[in-house]
Structure formats: structure tokens, C-alpha cells
Amino acid sequence: MLTPQTGLQEIINNCTDNDLKKIAQKVKNSERITEAECLVLFEKGELGYLGSLANFVAQKLHQNKVYFNRNFHIEPTNVCVFTCNFCSYSRVYKHRDEGWELSIEQMMDMVRKYDGIPVTEVHIVGGVHPKMNLEYFCELLRKIKAHRPDLHIKGFTAVELDYMFRKAKVSVEEGMKMMNEAGLQSLPGGGAEIFAAEIREKICADKVDGPGWLHIHETAHKLGMPTNATMLYGHHENYAHRVDHMSQLRNLQDKTKGFNCFIPLKYRSGDNDMSFLGEVSIIEDMRLYAIARIFMDNFKNLKAYWPMLGRQSAQLSLSFGVNDLDGTIDDTTKIYSMAGAEEQNPVMSTEDLCALILNCQKIPVERDTEYNEIKRYDIMDEPIVN
Ligand code: V47
Ligand code: SF4
């Protein structure tokens, strides 16, 4: 069998394009590639070439392991003060009767539904409701922690936090400390979209800007809270915008080492104000995953979010640098099903997720939020408790 090492040497030997040959050599030597080289990969890298390089990197970091966690989602509301043009999920305040607004008790009922079930994380993300404020969410966090202290709470995008903190007239640092003391342990990666101002202007003009998003994540890192990072791709942005976005994340990671993972999010075109753009092809998806794996050398984990991407593309991504498939999500997330993702009802049991990974000749490993390994599922020799 061709190992990733010999496969890469073959590519170096046979590559007729000098730029691509030089990049492959750098990857083999574990040297960082530059922004200009990353752009070359977007412009000239063919799928097989990119897959070989990305596989080499992923194998070195994780061998054949693919991580997942057992989590569930709470989406407190889809009422939102912002008007991102790609969003199929939100409702403006005056049409809030078409959406949902969960009370603290309703959210606690969702938490209690998992009593006795070995989930390790709750993921809380929603719209930005003008009446759900810092105090409201601190109370929710305290109640969750009082009920289930061992459940890791990952919640609130920088967009939600920015609004909450400004409304409460506290600094990012003060607000983050309050949330942390109430029980918030890490942040999801949403709201990053594309940092470049000219693209944000077209897709999400009214919410926190790129520097604001990065500042919130840097503050969380300084307080010892890890975070995730996302990039929404496949709309108005060009390759240079993607490189710039990933480069800004890579720079912050050099500084803080606080990011757990990078999650490219494919723009889904169902039922929103940018539907006319359509969607990029699966080839572009796989090329992007591979390039992210090659360029983001200080991000240990690259996640494909299967409810958004669909199960088959998520499986394919495991051969293009991805080493994490997020979680055994319950049917509580609507962000993607409302945007036309294949997964109308994104539920996958641990057994399903392991089978999906094993079918790709990879090893399923359950992890916690911070990527500590909980259990390997090499061979499905015992029934899995969900
Ligand atoms: O910021 C919204 C994206 C994000 C669409 O950290 C869309 O583990 C594609 O934060 N097409 C929120 N994407 C989701 C989020 C998240 C998701 C999964 C894992 C993690 C994590 C975080 O959803 C938004 C936006 O980029 N989004 N609408 C759409 N039509
Ligand atoms: Fe609101 Fe988030 Fe939708 Fe933007 S993406 S409109 S911030 S719910």
C-alpha cells in the first residue's frame, strides 16, 4: 500500500508545476506555507494533489483517528435583530410569532431530557433576541450547571456576545468573565463568516465586524476559555478573501493557541436573500477542506459539520484532511435544515456515526469538547449506549 509519505514523494517527483512542487516539498518538510502559496493552491491545486498533501498532514497529526462528541443543541430563539442575507433561519422581532422564544424552564426541560444519557456537551446558539439579555443567559448557565455540573457548556457566538455585552454596557472582558463565572466554558465558532469588510458589507452588514469577532475570541482565550473558528464559504467571496480569513485565524492562533478547531461552513442557498447565488460543487468543498488542512498548520483539528454538509460529503471529507465530525446531534438544530441542507432531521446515534467513520477505514474516537479522548470504537463489539 502507498503510504502518505511515499505518495507525497511521488507527487514531488512527478509534479511539472514548479509552484506546486515547491509547496509539496514544504508540506513534506513540515514547513509553513505562505498566504501567496495558499492562493496558488486555490488557483492551481487539483483535487488528487490537494488530497494527498492534506492526507499527509492529517495522518501525521491524527493517524487514522476521526473524532466525534456526544452533544445536544439548544437554540433559544430564532428571533434576531440582525439581517444577514444568507440566513434562512431568523425572524425579525415584529414577526416573532412565526419563530420561537424558549423560556429558561423550556430550555431546562431540554437539559433534563438528557438525564442519565452520557452526553458531554451542550451547544447553545441562536438568533440575537433584543429581550434575551446577559442576565437572562447567566441565569440559564447557572441553572444548567446546578443541575448537571459535569456537562460542558459551549455557547453563544461572538455575534450574540457582542450584542449582549453592548446592551448591558459592559466591556468584552467584563461580560466574558460574568458568563464564564456563570458556567460558560467555551465558545462555538459561528459569526466569523468572511472577515473582509467588503464581503461582510454584502452578506451581514449590521453585525459585529471581523476585528470585533477576533477580539471576542482573543479575550476568551486570555481567560482560559477555548473557542472554535468558522468560515462561511461559497457565496460572494473570492479565493483571496478565503486566504485572508484563514490567515487572520492562523495569526491569532499563533498568539493565543486558544482555538480547538477550524470549521469551514458551506453556504447553503435554500430560502434566503442570497438564494440566487446557488451553491459551490462538492469538488470545491473538498478542495477547500484540503487547503485548510495544509494552510492552518497550528490548528490541530479540522471539523466537517455533517448536518450542514450531508453524510456522504462528510464521509468524503475524511480523505481531504478532516479529522472531526462534530457530534451525535439530536433533532434540535434547525439552522441548516431551514437553509436547504440534505439533513432535514439531523439525528445520528453514536452507532450510526461510528459505522459511518468505520466505512471509511478510519477509527472512530469519542472526545470531549477539548479533544481529550474518551473512547475508541475500533470494532463495534458491544452495543453502544446513546
Ligand atoms: O455564523 C447560517 C452559519 C453559523 C447559513 O463551533 C449558514 O462547533 C451555511 O456557530 N448556509 C452558526 N451556513 C452555526 C455555528 C456552529 C455550527 C456548527 C458547529 C459549531 C462549533 C458552530 O451558521 C453562522 C453562519 O456562518 N449559517 N446560515 C447558511 N444559509
Ligand atoms: Fe441573526 Fe445569526 Fe441569522 Fe445573522 S446568521 S440573522 S446573526 S441568526
Short mmCIF file of C-alpha atoms in Angstrom, two decimals, residues 106-269:
data_model
loop_
_atom_site.label_atom_id
_atom_site.label_comp_id
_atom_site.label_asym_id
_atom_site.label_seq_id
_atom_site.Cartn_x
_atom_site.Cartn_y
_atom_site.Cartn_z
CA GLN A 106 -38.28 25.18 28.50
CA MET A 107 -34.52 25.08 27.98
CA MET A 108 -34.04 23.34 31.34
CA ASP A 109 -36.61 20.74 30.24
CA MET A 110 -34.38 20.07 27.23
CA VAL A 111 -31.37 19.63 29.53
CA ARG A 112 -33.32 17.33 31.86
CA LYS A 113 -34.32 15.18 28.86
CA TYR A 114 -30.68 14.04 28.80
CA ASP A 115 -30.54 12.98 32.46
CA GLY A 116 -28.84 9.59 32.62
CA ILE A 117 -27.68 9.84 28.96
CA PRO A 118 -23.89 10.10 28.56
CA VAL A 119 -23.72 13.37 26.61
CA THR A 120 -20.71 15.52 27.50
CA GLU A 121 -21.58 18.86 25.90
CA VAL A 122 -24.46 21.23 25.30
CA HIS A 123 -24.09 23.61 22.34
CA ILE A 124 -26.18 26.79 22.71
CA VAL A 125 -26.51 29.06 19.67
CA GLY A 126 -29.42 31.09 18.38
CA GLY A 127 -30.63 34.38 17.00
CA VAL A 128 -29.94 37.69 18.72
CA HIS A 129 -33.15 38.45 20.58
CA PRO A 130 -33.48 42.02 21.86
CA LYS A 131 -35.01 40.87 25.14
CA MET A 132 -32.81 37.88 25.98
CA ASN A 133 -30.00 39.69 27.71
CA LEU A 134 -26.79 38.98 29.61
CA GLU A 135 -28.65 38.46 32.87
CA TYR A 136 -31.09 36.03 31.23
CA PHE A 137 -28.33 33.86 29.83
CA CYS A 138 -26.24 33.99 33.03
CA GLU A 139 -29.27 32.62 34.85
CA LEU A 140 -29.64 29.85 32.26
CA LEU A 141 -25.94 28.95 32.58
CA ARG A 142 -26.14 28.82 36.38
CA LYS A 143 -29.23 26.60 36.26
CA ILE A 144 -27.66 24.16 33.80
CA LYS A 145 -24.50 23.92 35.92
CA ALA A 146 -26.52 23.46 39.14
CA HIS A 147 -28.46 20.63 37.50
CA ARG A 148 -25.57 18.92 35.72
CA PRO A 149 -22.13 20.21 36.76
CA ASP A 150 -20.20 17.81 34.50
CA LEU A 151 -21.92 18.95 31.29
CA HIS A 152 -19.58 21.20 29.28
CA ILE A 153 -21.35 24.36 28.15
CA LYS A 154 -20.17 25.63 24.75
CA GLY A 155 -22.31 28.54 23.78
CA PHE A 156 -23.01 31.87 22.14
CA THR A 157 -21.29 33.12 19.01
CA ALA A 158 -19.27 36.34 19.11
CA VAL A 159 -22.28 37.97 17.40
CA GLU A 160 -24.59 37.10 20.30
CA LEU A 161 -21.98 38.07 22.89
CA ASP A 162 -21.11 41.37 21.22
CA TYR A 163 -24.78 42.43 21.28
CA MET A 164 -25.36 41.21 24.86
CA PHE A 165 -22.28 42.99 26.22
CA ARG A 166 -23.00 46.27 24.41
CA LYS A 167 -26.60 46.24 25.62
CA ALA A 168 -25.50 45.55 29.21
CA LYS A 169 -22.87 48.33 28.85
CA VAL A 170 -20.01 46.06 29.97
CA SER A 171 -16.66 45.58 28.28
CA VAL A 172 -15.94 42.35 26.40
CA GLU A 173 -13.65 41.30 29.23
CA GLU A 174 -16.18 42.04 31.97
CA GLY A 175 -19.02 40.35 30.08
CA MET A 176 -16.93 37.29 29.27
CA LYS A 177 -15.88 36.95 32.92
CA MET A 178 -19.53 37.13 34.01
CA MET A 179 -20.54 34.42 31.52
CA ASN A 180 -17.56 32.29 32.49
CA GLU A 181 -18.34 32.57 36.21
CA ALA A 182 -21.96 31.64 35.48
CA GLY A 183 -20.80 28.43 33.75
CA LEU A 184 -19.86 29.16 30.14
CA GLN A 185 -16.72 27.13 29.30
CA SER A 186 -16.07 27.63 25.60
CA LEU A 187 -17.36 29.44 22.52
CA PRO A 188 -18.56 27.98 19.22
CA GLY A 189 -17.07 29.36 16.05
CA GLY A 190 -20.10 30.96 14.41
CA GLY A 191 -20.43 34.54 13.23
CA ALA A 192 -16.97 34.73 11.64
CA GLU A 193 -18.36 34.36 8.09
CA ILE A 194 -15.67 36.11 6.00
CA PHE A 195 -13.67 38.83 7.75
CA ALA A 196 -13.07 41.09 4.71
CA ALA A 197 -15.17 44.26 5.15
CA GLU A 198 -16.29 44.44 1.50
CA ILE A 199 -17.81 40.94 1.71
CA ARG A 200 -19.34 41.46 5.17
CA GLU A 201 -20.99 44.57 3.74
CA LYS A 202 -22.77 42.34 1.20
CA ILE A 203 -23.73 39.43 3.44
CA CYS A 204 -24.01 40.61 7.04
CA ALA A 205 -23.53 44.39 7.16
CA ASP A 206 -25.06 45.07 10.55
CA LYS A 207 -23.41 42.60 12.93
CA VAL A 208 -20.01 42.51 14.65
CA ASP A 209 -17.13 43.08 12.20
CA GLY A 210 -14.02 40.95 11.68
CA PRO A 211 -11.78 42.74 14.24
CA GLY A 212 -14.66 42.61 16.76
CA TRP A 213 -15.09 38.84 16.25
CA LEU A 214 -11.35 38.27 16.68
CA HIS A 215 -11.24 40.47 19.81
CA ILE A 216 -14.00 38.45 21.49
CA HIS A 217 -12.21 35.18 20.77
CA GLU A 218 -8.87 36.58 21.91
CA THR A 219 -10.48 37.74 25.17
CA ALA A 220 -11.97 34.30 25.74
CA HIS A 221 -8.56 32.69 25.12
CA LYS A 222 -6.92 35.05 27.63
CA LEU A 223 -9.45 33.93 30.24
CA GLY A 224 -8.55 30.30 29.52
CA MET A 225 -11.71 29.54 27.52
CA PRO A 226 -11.07 27.66 24.27
CA THR A 227 -13.10 28.55 21.19
CA ASN A 228 -13.79 27.31 17.68
CA ALA A 229 -13.44 29.21 14.42
CA THR A 230 -15.61 29.03 11.30
CA MET A 231 -15.53 30.38 7.77
CA LEU A 232 -18.68 30.69 5.66
CA TYR A 233 -17.64 30.00 2.07
CA GLY A 234 -19.16 29.65 -1.37
CA HIS A 235 -21.03 32.95 -1.80
CA HIS A 236 -19.62 36.36 -2.88
CA GLU A 237 -16.07 35.80 -1.63
CA ASN A 238 -13.09 35.05 -3.86
CA TYR A 239 -10.07 32.90 -3.09
CA ALA A 240 -8.05 35.85 -1.76
CA HIS A 241 -10.79 36.57 0.81
CA ARG A 242 -10.63 32.97 2.00
CA VAL A 243 -6.85 33.14 2.33
CA ASP A 244 -7.09 36.41 4.25
CA HIS A 245 -9.71 34.93 6.60
CA MET A 246 -7.71 31.80 7.33
CA SER A 247 -4.55 33.84 7.74
CA GLN A 248 -6.11 36.09 10.38
CA LEU A 249 -7.21 33.00 12.29
CA ARG A 250 -3.77 31.43 11.95
CA ASN A 251 -2.16 34.62 13.29
CA LEU A 252 -4.42 34.73 16.34
CA GLN A 253 -3.79 31.04 16.96
CA ASP A 254 -0.03 31.73 16.92
CA LYS A 255 -0.61 34.33 19.60
CA THR A 256 -3.05 32.55 21.93
CA LYS A 257 -3.21 28.84 20.99
CA GLY A 258 -6.82 29.07 22.12
CA PHE A 259 -8.67 27.61 19.12
CA ASN A 260 -9.78 24.00 19.34
CA CYS A 261 -10.74 23.57 15.73
CA PHE A 262 -11.49 25.16 12.37
CA ILE A 263 -14.89 24.53 10.76
CA PRO A 264 -15.48 25.58 7.14
CA LEU A 265 -19.23 26.10 6.68
CA LYS A 266 -20.60 25.71 3.16
CA TYR A 267 -23.12 28.38 2.22
CA ARG A 268 -26.49 26.70 1.72
CA SER A 269 -28.82 28.57 -0.59
#
